[in-house]
Amino acid sequence: MLHPITSNHYLVLSAAMLIIGTLGVLTRRNIVIVLMSIELILNAVNINLVTMSHHWQNLHGQVFAIFVITVAVAEAAIGLGILIALFRNKETVQADEIDLLKW
Amino acid sequence: MNQFYTPTDHFSLLPALLLALFGCAILMLDFFVLPHPRQKRWLIFFALLGEFFAGLALYRQYRFLEDQSIPALRAFSDGLIIDGFSIFFNAIFVAAAVLVAIISYRYLEVEGEHHGEFYGLILLAQCGMYFLASGTELVTIFIGIELMAVTFYILVGFLRSDRRSNEAAMKYLLLGAFSSGFLAYGFSLLYAITGSTRLPKIAAELAQRPATDPLLLLAIVTTLVGLLFKVGAAPFHMWAPDAYEGAPTPVTAYLSVASKAASVAVLVRLFLGTLAPHRINWEPMLAVAVVLSLTIGNFSALSQTNLKRLLAFSSISHAGYILLGLIAGNRTGLTGICIYLFVYTFMNTGAFLVLISLRQKGMTGDDIDDLNGLIHRSPGHALLMALFLLSLGGIPPTAGFIAKYYIFLSLVETGHYALAITAALFVAVSIYYYFRIVRAMFLNEAGQLLPALPGWGARVGFAVTALATLAIGLYPEPIIRFAGTSLLR
């Protein structure tokens, strides 16, 4: 006998994604992976929004989700652009080798 | 009923529209019409023209509220609000953007990175700030904060061939995007609890919720973490010293005053407006953040040798003082926040302007040692720097004293005596490190360093910042009244 999947299951999933993303940002040293972890957090937000959009039967959440996706793309584009500028001058993508400023 | 874009909507959106229009126009002009390096100076006039029109639109909003004697004008079915509060904060942003635009010209020439995008990005960041000061809808606020943040990532990394600037931008971007994720998560939970993204509706729904609701608690924590990151308050301040040191100095000034003010505006709207019934949940967290900001900011500043890093830590402690007004949360506290941010715009930009005018080929002017004997080399700059540092320390008769006075008054009024005493003790610590700079300028032997170069941008900038710092300190009534009318809600 299977239980039906409710909004709560999705909220738990998104909370888990938030935690995984946070751990990724805090522990990984490769900047590309840190950027991916940030994407994971933003996707946790999207799952939340779409779930609750269905729960409340209105479209605010879905519209918000589209904006979050747009912002995530802009942030990733800028992030990779800065990473390329940094790589040209420094030849590394490891966060702990970027140490010119006191961290 | 089904009118999508009413004249009221247009009226309330006009400053942001103008800023976006001029910002994008500068990007286009820079690329197609004025590609030659010698023509870049025209772009700064274009940026100032945009600021002028945006300021005019803001002034019309102010006159409209006064003439109709209504406290607020709501547009986009509760998506935007035009009230005294939003107009006051937007006035701060205009002042900061104009100052930054006129002081950047020579700095970018010296750095050899004079690109027209710079002025366009300044206007676009201000467009994002507009939505932070007047947005009352979660999506609007989120987009505003991201527009501001994304343009600042580019501005911080503007010196492309300078590794320190690259590093600063990378660190700022990673931590800034991380905090945006938390903020968005908090917003999504607020939507999950209430089913609406408009703040008035959310406030009405939340007022009926018990304070122990775990989902609500999680929403408050994540939203607060995201916003404290943006304000630069401890324990989420790690990006600030690195970003401030590596960024071009005019951008550091803009980041420290305008971006902080915009984030504080959101904090005030959310926590004193929408989440006010749940004060019992957020007040202890905010108090911890304030005490940590004051402690870390002031004690770390003591041991800094780089002036930009020192001012970064001092700005963390100033964030602590500003948030004290939020903890008090009464009328005086709000007036204190408004005055503090207004005054801080001028005194902090002034201090960075001294550093900018010391920057020339072969000398960074960033270290405290670079200021040795400045009184012999360029006495005017030394006296101005001393004035700004006195004001940052909060010593009368400068404007910084008035700002701190209102914050402390609000704490005493609401009975937060322990916080008031702690904060007052940290003022003494801060005076120590501000005077370390003054001593270097006045008492140390001058080295082989060159005097500061004058320029028209620096002259205008110094005139405005010094006059504001002194005038508000000596005759604060107009600005207190202006800040007071901003609280009609």
Coordinates of C-alpha atoms in Angstrom, one line a residue:
Chain A
M1 CA 0.0 0.0 0.0
L2 CA 1.7 3.2 -1.2
H3 CA 1.0 6.5 0.6
P4 CA 0.1 9.4 -1.7
I5 CA 2.9 12.0 -2.2
T6 CA 1.9 15.3 -0.6
S7 CA 3.3 18.8 -0.5
N8 CA 5.2 17.9 2.7
H9 CA 7.3 15.4 0.8
Y10 CA 8.4 18.0 -1.7
L11 CA 9.2 20.5 1.2
V12 CA 11.4 17.8 2.8
L13 CA 13.1 17.2 -0.6
S14 CA 13.8 20.9 -1.1
A15 CA 15.1 21.2 2.5
A16 CA 17.5 18.3 1.8
M17 CA 18.7 20.0 -1.4
L18 CA 19.3 23.2 0.6
I19 CA 21.4 21.3 3.1
I20 CA 23.4 19.4 0.4
G21 CA 24.0 22.7 -1.5
T22 CA 25.1 24.5 1.6
L23 CA 27.5 21.7 2.5
G24 CA 28.8 21.8 -1.0
V25 CA 29.5 25.5 -0.9
L26 CA 31.2 25.2 2.5
T27 CA 33.3 22.2 1.9
R28 CA 34.2 21.9 -1.8
R29 CA 37.4 23.7 -3.0
N30 CA 36.8 23.7 -6.7
I31 CA 35.0 26.9 -7.7
V32 CA 33.0 25.3 -10.5
I33 CA 31.6 22.8 -8.0
V34 CA 30.8 25.6 -5.6
L35 CA 28.9 27.3 -8.4
M36 CA 27.0 24.1 -9.0
S37 CA 26.1 23.8 -5.3
I38 CA 24.7 27.3 -5.5
E39 CA 22.5 26.2 -8.4
L40 CA 21.3 23.3 -6.2
I41 CA 20.2 25.8 -3.6
L42 CA 18.3 27.8 -6.2
N43 CA 16.7 24.6 -7.5
A44 CA 15.6 23.8 -4.0
V45 CA 13.8 27.2 -4.0
N46 CA 12.2 26.3 -7.3
I47 CA 10.8 23.0 -6.0
N48 CA 9.4 24.8 -3.0
L49 CA 7.8 27.4 -5.2
V50 CA 6.2 25.1 -7.7
T51 CA 4.9 22.7 -5.0
M52 CA 3.2 25.5 -3.1
S53 CA 1.9 27.0 -6.3
H54 CA 0.1 23.7 -6.8
H55 CA -1.0 23.6 -3.2
W56 CA -2.4 27.2 -3.2
Q57 CA -3.8 26.8 -6.7
N58 CA -2.4 30.1 -7.9
L59 CA 0.4 31.0 -10.3
H60 CA 2.5 33.4 -8.2
G61 CA 4.9 30.6 -7.3
Q62 CA 5.4 29.4 -10.8
V63 CA 6.1 33.0 -12.0
F64 CA 8.6 33.4 -9.1
A65 CA 10.3 30.2 -10.1
I66 CA 10.8 31.5 -13.7
F67 CA 12.4 34.6 -12.3
V68 CA 14.6 32.5 -10.0
I69 CA 15.8 30.5 -13.0
T70 CA 16.6 33.7 -14.9
V71 CA 18.6 35.0 -12.0
A72 CA 20.5 31.7 -11.6
V73 CA 21.5 31.9 -15.3
A74 CA 22.7 35.5 -15.0
E75 CA 24.7 34.7 -11.9
A76 CA 26.3 31.6 -13.5
A77 CA 27.2 33.6 -16.6
I78 CA 28.9 36.4 -14.5
G79 CA 30.5 33.8 -12.2
L80 CA 32.1 31.9 -15.1
G81 CA 33.1 35.2 -16.7
I82 CA 35.0 36.2 -13.6
L83 CA 36.4 32.7 -13.2
I84 CA 37.9 32.9 -16.8
A85 CA 39.4 36.3 -16.0
L86 CA 40.9 34.9 -12.8
F87 CA 42.1 31.8 -14.6
R88 CA 43.9 33.9 -17.3
N89 CA 45.8 35.7 -14.5
K90 CA 46.3 32.9 -12.1
E91 CA 45.9 29.5 -13.8
T92 CA 43.8 27.9 -11.1
V93 CA 40.2 27.1 -10.2
Q94 CA 40.9 25.9 -6.6
A95 CA 39.5 28.3 -4.0
D96 CA 42.3 27.7 -1.5
E97 CA 45.0 28.7 -4.1
I98 CA 43.3 32.1 -4.5
D99 CA 45.1 33.7 -1.6
L100 CA 46.4 37.1 -2.6
L101 CA 43.8 38.8 -0.3
K102 CA 43.7 37.5 3.3
W103 CA 40.8 35.2 3.2
Chain B
M1 CA -10.4 46.9 -13.2
N2 CA -8.4 45.0 -15.7
Q3 CA -6.0 47.9 -16.5
F4 CA -2.5 46.5 -16.5
Y5 CA -0.5 49.7 -16.6
T6 CA -2.2 52.7 -15.0
P7 CA -0.9 56.2 -14.9
T8 CA -0.2 55.6 -11.2
D9 CA 1.9 52.6 -12.0
H10 CA 3.9 54.7 -14.5
F11 CA 4.3 57.5 -12.0
S12 CA 5.7 55.2 -9.3
L13 CA 8.0 53.4 -11.7
L14 CA 9.3 56.4 -13.6
P15 CA 12.7 56.9 -11.7
A16 CA 13.6 53.2 -12.2
L17 CA 12.6 53.4 -15.8
L18 CA 14.8 56.4 -16.4
L19 CA 17.7 54.8 -14.6
A20 CA 17.4 51.6 -16.7
L21 CA 16.9 53.6 -19.9
F22 CA 20.0 55.7 -19.3
G23 CA 22.0 52.8 -18.1
C24 CA 21.3 50.7 -21.2
A25 CA 21.8 53.8 -23.4
I26 CA 25.2 54.3 -22.0
L27 CA 26.2 50.7 -22.8
M28 CA 25.0 51.2 -26.4
L29 CA 26.6 54.7 -26.8
D30 CA 29.9 53.4 -25.4
F31 CA 29.9 50.6 -28.0
F32 CA 28.5 52.2 -31.2
V33 CA 28.7 56.0 -31.0
L34 CA 31.7 56.9 -28.7
P35 CA 34.1 54.0 -29.1
H36 CA 37.3 56.2 -28.9
P37 CA 39.0 56.3 -25.4
R38 CA 39.1 60.1 -25.5
Q39 CA 35.3 60.3 -25.9
K40 CA 34.6 58.4 -22.7
R41 CA 34.3 61.7 -20.8
W42 CA 31.0 62.4 -22.5
L43 CA 29.5 59.3 -21.0
I44 CA 29.9 60.7 -17.4
F45 CA 27.8 63.7 -18.4
F46 CA 25.2 61.3 -19.8
A47 CA 25.2 59.4 -16.5
L48 CA 24.8 62.6 -14.6
L49 CA 21.9 63.6 -16.9
G50 CA 20.2 60.3 -16.1
E51 CA 20.7 60.9 -12.4
F52 CA 19.2 64.4 -12.9
F53 CA 16.1 63.1 -14.6
A54 CA 15.7 60.3 -12.0
G55 CA 16.1 62.8 -9.2
L56 CA 13.5 65.1 -10.8
A57 CA 11.0 62.1 -11.0
L58 CA 11.7 61.4 -7.4
Y59 CA 11.1 65.1 -6.5
R60 CA 7.8 65.0 -8.3
Q61 CA 6.8 61.9 -6.3
Y62 CA 7.7 63.8 -3.1
R63 CA 5.7 66.9 -4.1
F64 CA 2.7 64.7 -5.0
L65 CA 2.7 63.1 -1.6
E66 CA 3.0 66.5 0.1
D67 CA 0.3 68.2 -2.1
Q68 CA -2.2 65.4 -1.7
S69 CA -1.1 64.9 2.0
I70 CA -1.4 61.2 1.7
P71 CA 1.1 58.9 3.5
A72 CA 1.7 56.5 0.7
L73 CA 0.9 55.7 -3.0
R74 CA 0.4 52.1 -3.9
A75 CA 0.9 50.8 -7.4
F76 CA 0.9 47.6 -9.4
S77 CA -1.8 46.2 -7.0
D78 CA 0.5 46.4 -3.9
G79 CA 3.7 45.5 -5.8
L80 CA 5.3 48.9 -5.3
I81 CA 4.8 51.6 -2.7
I82 CA 5.8 55.2 -2.9
D83 CA 6.1 56.7 0.6
G84 CA 8.4 59.0 2.5
F85 CA 10.6 56.1 3.4
S86 CA 11.2 55.0 -0.2
I87 CA 11.8 58.6 -1.3
F88 CA 14.3 59.2 1.5
F89 CA 16.3 56.0 0.6
N90 CA 16.2 56.8 -3.1
A91 CA 17.6 60.3 -2.3
I92 CA 20.5 58.5 -0.6
F93 CA 21.1 56.3 -3.7
V94 CA 21.0 59.3 -6.0
A95 CA 23.6 61.2 -3.8
A96 CA 25.8 58.1 -3.7
A97 CA 25.6 57.4 -7.4
V98 CA 26.4 61.0 -8.4
L99 CA 29.3 61.2 -6.0
V100 CA 30.7 57.9 -7.3
A101 CA 30.3 58.9 -10.9
I102 CA 32.2 62.1 -10.5
I103 CA 35.1 60.7 -8.5
S104 CA 35.6 57.6 -10.7
Y105 CA 36.8 59.5 -13.8
R106 CA 40.4 60.1 -12.8
Y107 CA 40.7 56.9 -10.9
L108 CA 39.8 54.8 -14.0
E109 CA 42.3 56.9 -16.1
V110 CA 45.1 56.1 -13.6
E111 CA 44.2 52.4 -13.6
G112 CA 44.1 52.4 -17.4
E113 CA 40.7 50.6 -17.4
H114 CA 38.5 53.4 -18.6
H115 CA 35.5 51.7 -20.1
G116 CA 32.1 53.3 -20.6
E117 CA 30.3 50.3 -19.1
F118 CA 31.3 51.5 -15.7
Y119 CA 28.8 54.4 -15.7
G120 CA 26.1 52.3 -17.2
L121 CA 26.5 49.7 -14.5
I122 CA 26.4 52.3 -11.7
L123 CA 22.9 53.4 -13.0
L124 CA 21.7 49.8 -13.4
A125 CA 22.7 49.0 -9.8
Q126 CA 20.8 52.0 -8.7
C127 CA 17.8 50.8 -10.6
G128 CA 17.9 47.6 -8.6
M129 CA 18.2 49.6 -5.4
Y130 CA 15.0 51.5 -6.3
F131 CA 13.0 48.3 -6.2
L132 CA 14.6 47.5 -2.8
A133 CA 13.5 50.8 -1.3
S134 CA 9.9 50.7 -2.8
G135 CA 9.1 47.1 -3.6
T136 CA 6.4 45.5 -1.4
E137 CA 6.3 42.2 -3.3
L138 CA 8.7 39.3 -2.9
V139 CA 9.5 38.8 -6.6
T140 CA 10.1 42.5 -7.0
I141 CA 12.4 42.6 -4.0
F142 CA 14.3 39.5 -5.1
I143 CA 14.9 40.8 -8.7
G144 CA 15.9 44.2 -7.3
I145 CA 18.5 42.6 -4.9
E146 CA 19.8 40.5 -7.7
L147 CA 20.1 43.3 -10.2
M148 CA 22.1 45.2 -7.6
A149 CA 24.2 42.3 -6.7
V150 CA 25.0 41.1 -10.2
T151 CA 26.1 44.6 -11.3
F152 CA 28.2 44.9 -8.2
Y153 CA 30.0 41.6 -9.0
I154 CA 31.0 43.1 -12.3
L155 CA 32.0 46.4 -10.8
V156 CA 34.2 44.8 -8.1
G157 CA 36.0 42.8 -10.8
F158 CA 36.3 45.8 -13.1
L159 CA 40.1 46.0 -13.1
R160 CA 40.4 42.9 -15.3
S161 CA 44.1 42.6 -15.4
D162 CA 44.5 43.1 -11.7
R163 CA 44.6 39.8 -9.8
R164 CA 43.4 41.3 -6.6
S165 CA 40.3 42.7 -8.3
N166 CA 39.6 39.3 -9.9
E167 CA 39.9 37.6 -6.6
A168 CA 37.7 40.1 -4.8
A169 CA 35.0 39.6 -7.5
M170 CA 35.2 35.8 -7.3
K171 CA 34.9 35.8 -3.5
Y172 CA 32.1 38.3 -3.5
L173 CA 30.2 36.4 -6.2
L174 CA 30.5 33.0 -4.5
L175 CA 29.3 34.3 -1.1
G176 CA 26.8 36.8 -2.6
A177 CA 25.2 34.1 -4.7
F178 CA 25.1 31.7 -1.8
S179 CA 23.4 34.4 0.4
S180 CA 20.9 35.1 -2.5
G181 CA 20.0 31.4 -2.5
F182 CA 19.2 31.6 1.2
L183 CA 17.2 34.7 0.7
A184 CA 15.2 33.1 -2.1
Y185 CA 14.6 30.1 0.1
G186 CA 13.3 32.3 2.8
F187 CA 11.0 34.1 0.4
S188 CA 9.8 30.8 -1.0
L189 CA 8.9 29.6 2.5
L190 CA 7.0 32.9 3.2
Y191 CA 5.0 32.2 0.0
A192 CA 4.5 28.6 1.1
I193 CA 3.1 29.7 4.5
T194 CA 0.8 32.5 3.2
G195 CA 0.1 31.7 -0.5
S196 CA 0.8 35.2 -1.6
T197 CA 3.9 37.2 -2.6
R198 CA 2.6 40.6 -1.7
L199 CA 3.8 41.9 1.7
P200 CA 0.4 43.4 3.0
K201 CA -1.3 40.1 2.4
I202 CA 1.6 38.1 3.9
A203 CA 1.5 40.4 7.0
A204 CA -2.2 39.8 7.4
E205 CA -1.8 36.0 7.1
L206 CA 1.3 35.8 9.4
A207 CA -0.4 37.8 12.2
Q208 CA -2.7 34.8 12.7
R209 CA 0.1 32.3 12.9
P210 CA 1.6 31.0 16.2
A211 CA 5.1 32.2 16.8
T212 CA 6.3 28.6 17.3
D213 CA 5.5 27.5 13.8
P214 CA 8.7 25.7 12.6
L215 CA 8.2 26.6 9.0
L216 CA 7.8 30.3 9.9
L217 CA 10.9 30.1 12.1
L218 CA 12.9 28.6 9.2
A219 CA 11.6 31.3 6.9
I220 CA 12.7 34.0 9.3
V221 CA 16.1 32.5 9.8
T222 CA 16.9 32.1 6.1
T223 CA 15.6 35.5 5.1
L224 CA 17.6 37.1 7.9
V225 CA 20.8 35.3 7.0
G226 CA 20.4 36.3 3.4
L227 CA 19.9 40.0 4.2
L228 CA 22.6 40.2 6.9
F229 CA 25.0 38.9 4.2
K230 CA 24.0 41.8 2.0
V231 CA 24.3 44.4 4.8
G232 CA 27.7 43.0 5.7
A233 CA 26.9 42.3 9.3
A234 CA 28.8 39.6 11.3
P235 CA 28.8 36.6 11.3
F236 CA 28.2 36.9 7.6
H237 CA 30.8 39.5 6.9
M238 CA 33.6 37.4 5.4
W239 CA 33.2 38.8 1.9
A240 CA 33.4 42.4 3.0
P241 CA 37.2 43.0 3.7
D242 CA 38.3 41.1 0.6
A243 CA 35.8 42.7 -1.7
Y244 CA 36.5 46.2 -0.3
E245 CA 40.2 45.8 -0.7
G246 CA 40.3 44.3 -4.2
A247 CA 37.6 46.4 -5.8
P248 CA 38.3 49.7 -7.5
T249 CA 38.1 52.4 -4.7
P250 CA 35.1 54.3 -6.1
V251 CA 33.2 50.9 -6.3
T252 CA 34.3 50.2 -2.7
A253 CA 32.7 53.5 -1.7
Y254 CA 29.5 52.8 -3.6
L255 CA 29.3 49.2 -2.2
S256 CA 29.8 50.4 1.3
V257 CA 27.2 53.1 1.3
A258 CA 24.5 52.5 -1.3
S259 CA 24.3 48.7 -1.3
K260 CA 24.3 48.7 2.5
A261 CA 21.5 51.3 2.6
A262 CA 19.4 49.4 0.1
S263 CA 19.7 46.1 2.0
V264 CA 18.8 47.9 5.3
A265 CA 15.7 49.3 3.5
V266 CA 14.5 45.8 2.8
L267 CA 15.3 44.7 6.4
V268 CA 13.2 47.6 7.7
R269 CA 10.3 46.9 5.4
L270 CA 10.3 43.2 6.1
F271 CA 11.1 43.0 9.8
L272 CA 9.4 46.1 11.1
G273 CA 6.5 45.8 8.7
T274 CA 5.6 42.3 7.7
L275 CA 7.3 40.3 10.4
A276 CA 6.7 42.7 13.2
P277 CA 4.2 40.4 15.1
H278 CA 6.9 37.8 15.3
R279 CA 9.5 40.1 16.9
I280 CA 10.0 37.5 19.6
N281 CA 11.5 35.2 17.0
W282 CA 13.9 37.6 15.3
E283 CA 15.0 40.0 17.9
P284 CA 17.4 37.7 19.7
M285 CA 19.0 36.6 16.4
L286 CA 19.4 40.2 15.4
A287 CA 20.9 41.2 18.8
V288 CA 23.5 38.4 18.4
A289 CA 24.4 39.6 14.9
V290 CA 24.7 43.2 16.2
V291 CA 27.0 42.3 19.1
L292 CA 29.1 40.1 16.8
S293 CA 29.3 42.9 14.2
L294 CA 30.4 45.4 16.8
T295 CA 33.0 43.1 18.3
I296 CA 34.5 41.6 15.1
G297 CA 34.3 44.9 13.2
N298 CA 36.0 47.0 15.8
F299 CA 38.6 44.5 17.1
S300 CA 39.7 43.4 13.6
A301 CA 40.0 47.0 12.5
L302 CA 42.6 47.6 15.3
S303 CA 45.2 45.4 13.6
Q304 CA 44.8 46.3 10.0
T305 CA 47.5 48.0 8.0
N306 CA 45.6 48.4 4.7
L307 CA 43.3 51.4 4.9
K308 CA 40.6 49.9 2.6
R309 CA 40.5 46.8 4.8
L310 CA 40.3 49.0 7.9
L311 CA 37.4 50.9 6.5
A312 CA 35.8 47.6 5.6
F313 CA 35.9 46.4 9.2
S314 CA 34.7 49.8 10.3
S315 CA 31.8 49.5 7.9
I316 CA 31.0 46.1 9.5
S317 CA 30.8 47.8 12.9
H318 CA 28.7 50.7 11.4
A319 CA 26.3 48.0 10.1
G320 CA 26.0 46.9 13.8
Y321 CA 25.1 50.4 14.9
I322 CA 22.5 50.7 12.1
L323 CA 20.9 47.4 13.1
L324 CA 20.6 48.6 16.7
G325 CA 18.0 51.0 15.4
L326 CA 16.1 48.1 14.0
I327 CA 16.2 46.3 17.4
A328 CA 14.8 49.4 19.1
G329 CA 12.2 49.5 16.4
N330 CA 10.4 52.7 17.5
R331 CA 10.0 56.0 15.7
T332 CA 13.3 57.4 17.1
G333 CA 15.1 54.2 16.0
L334 CA 13.8 54.5 12.5
T335 CA 14.8 58.2 12.3
G336 CA 18.2 57.1 13.6
I337 CA 18.5 54.5 10.8
C338 CA 17.6 57.0 8.2
I339 CA 19.9 59.7 9.5
Y340 CA 22.7 57.3 10.0
L341 CA 22.6 56.0 6.5
F342 CA 22.3 59.5 5.0
V343 CA 25.3 60.8 7.0
Y344 CA 27.3 57.6 6.4
T345 CA 26.9 58.1 2.7
F346 CA 28.8 61.4 2.8
M347 CA 31.4 60.7 5.5
N348 CA 32.4 57.3 4.2
T349 CA 32.5 58.4 0.5
G350 CA 34.6 61.3 1.6
A351 CA 37.1 59.1 3.4
F352 CA 37.4 56.9 0.3
L353 CA 37.8 60.0 -1.9
V354 CA 40.9 60.9 0.0
L355 CA 42.3 57.5 -0.8
I356 CA 41.3 58.0 -4.5
S357 CA 43.1 61.3 -4.8
L358 CA 46.3 59.8 -3.3
R359 CA 46.2 57.0 -6.0
Q360 CA 48.6 57.8 -8.8
K361 CA 51.0 55.9 -11.1
G362 CA 53.4 53.8 -9.0
M363 CA 51.6 54.4 -5.7
T364 CA 48.5 52.8 -4.4
G365 CA 47.8 55.0 -1.4
D366 CA 46.0 52.1 0.3
D367 CA 48.4 51.6 3.3
I368 CA 48.4 53.6 6.5
D369 CA 52.1 54.2 5.9
D370 CA 51.2 55.9 2.6
L371 CA 49.5 58.6 4.7
N372 CA 52.6 59.4 6.7
G373 CA 53.2 63.1 7.0
L374 CA 50.2 63.9 4.7
I375 CA 49.8 67.2 6.5
H376 CA 53.2 68.4 5.0
R377 CA 52.5 67.0 1.5
S378 CA 48.9 68.0 1.0
P379 CA 47.5 69.7 4.1
G380 CA 44.0 70.1 2.7
H381 CA 43.6 66.4 2.2
A382 CA 44.9 65.6 5.7
L383 CA 42.4 68.0 7.3
L384 CA 39.5 66.6 5.3
M385 CA 40.5 63.0 6.2
A386 CA 40.6 64.0 9.8
L387 CA 37.1 65.5 9.5
F388 CA 35.7 62.3 8.0
L389 CA 37.4 60.1 10.5
L390 CA 36.1 62.2 13.4
S391 CA 32.6 61.9 11.9
L392 CA 33.0 58.1 11.5
G393 CA 34.0 57.9 15.1
G394 CA 31.0 59.9 16.1
I395 CA 32.6 62.9 17.7
P396 CA 30.7 66.2 17.9
P397 CA 30.3 68.7 16.1
T398 CA 30.3 66.3 13.1
A399 CA 27.4 64.6 11.5
G400 CA 28.4 61.2 12.8
F401 CA 27.6 62.3 16.3
I402 CA 23.9 63.2 15.4
A403 CA 23.5 59.8 13.8
K404 CA 24.9 57.8 16.8
Y405 CA 22.9 60.0 19.2
Y406 CA 19.6 59.0 17.7
I407 CA 20.5 55.3 17.7
F408 CA 21.5 55.4 21.4
L409 CA 18.4 57.5 22.3
S410 CA 16.1 54.9 20.7
L411 CA 17.8 52.1 22.6
V412 CA 17.4 54.0 25.9
E413 CA 13.8 54.8 25.1
T414 CA 12.9 51.1 24.5
G415 CA 14.9 50.0 27.6
H416 CA 17.7 48.1 25.8
Y417 CA 20.3 49.4 28.3
A418 CA 22.8 46.5 28.0
L419 CA 23.0 46.9 24.2
A420 CA 23.4 50.7 24.6
I421 CA 26.3 50.3 27.0
T422 CA 28.0 47.7 24.9
A423 CA 27.7 49.9 21.8
A424 CA 29.0 53.0 23.6
L425 CA 32.0 51.1 24.8
F426 CA 32.8 50.0 21.2
V427 CA 32.7 53.7 20.1
A428 CA 35.8 54.2 22.4
V429 CA 37.5 51.3 20.6
S430 CA 36.7 52.7 17.2
I431 CA 38.1 56.1 18.1
Y432 CA 41.4 54.4 18.9
Y433 CA 41.9 53.1 15.3
Y434 CA 40.5 56.2 13.6
F435 CA 43.1 58.2 15.5
R436 CA 45.9 55.9 14.5
I437 CA 45.3 57.1 11.0
V438 CA 45.2 60.8 12.2
R439 CA 48.4 60.3 14.1
A440 CA 50.1 58.9 11.0
M441 CA 49.0 61.9 8.9
F442 CA 50.0 64.6 11.4
L443 CA 52.9 63.3 13.5
N444 CA 54.8 60.7 11.4
E445 CA 57.7 61.8 9.2
A446 CA 56.8 62.2 5.5
G447 CA 58.5 59.7 3.3
Q448 CA 59.5 60.1 -0.4
L449 CA 55.8 60.0 -1.4
L450 CA 54.2 62.4 -3.8
P451 CA 51.5 64.9 -2.9
A452 CA 47.9 64.2 -4.0
L453 CA 46.9 65.3 -7.5
P454 CA 43.9 67.7 -7.7
G455 CA 41.1 67.3 -10.2
W456 CA 37.7 68.7 -10.8
G457 CA 35.9 65.6 -9.8
A458 CA 37.7 65.3 -6.5
R459 CA 37.2 69.0 -5.8
V460 CA 33.4 68.8 -6.3
G461 CA 33.3 65.5 -4.3
F462 CA 35.3 67.0 -1.4
A463 CA 33.1 70.1 -1.3
V464 CA 29.9 68.1 -1.2
T465 CA 31.0 65.5 1.3
A466 CA 32.8 67.8 3.7
L467 CA 30.0 70.4 3.6
A468 CA 27.4 67.7 4.3
T469 CA 29.4 66.2 7.1
L470 CA 29.9 69.6 8.8
A471 CA 26.5 71.1 8.0
I472 CA 24.5 68.2 9.3
G473 CA 26.6 68.1 12.4
L474 CA 26.1 71.8 13.2
Y475 CA 22.5 72.3 12.0
P476 CA 20.8 68.9 11.9
E477 CA 17.1 70.2 12.0
P478 CA 16.3 70.0 8.3
I479 CA 17.6 66.5 7.9
I480 CA 15.9 65.3 11.1
R481 CA 12.6 66.8 9.8
F482 CA 13.2 65.1 6.4
A483 CA 13.9 61.8 8.0
G484 CA 10.8 62.3 10.3
T485 CA 8.5 62.9 7.4
S486 CA 9.9 59.8 5.8
L487 CA 8.3 57.7 8.5
L488 CA 4.7 58.4 7.7
R489 CA 3.3 54.9 7.4

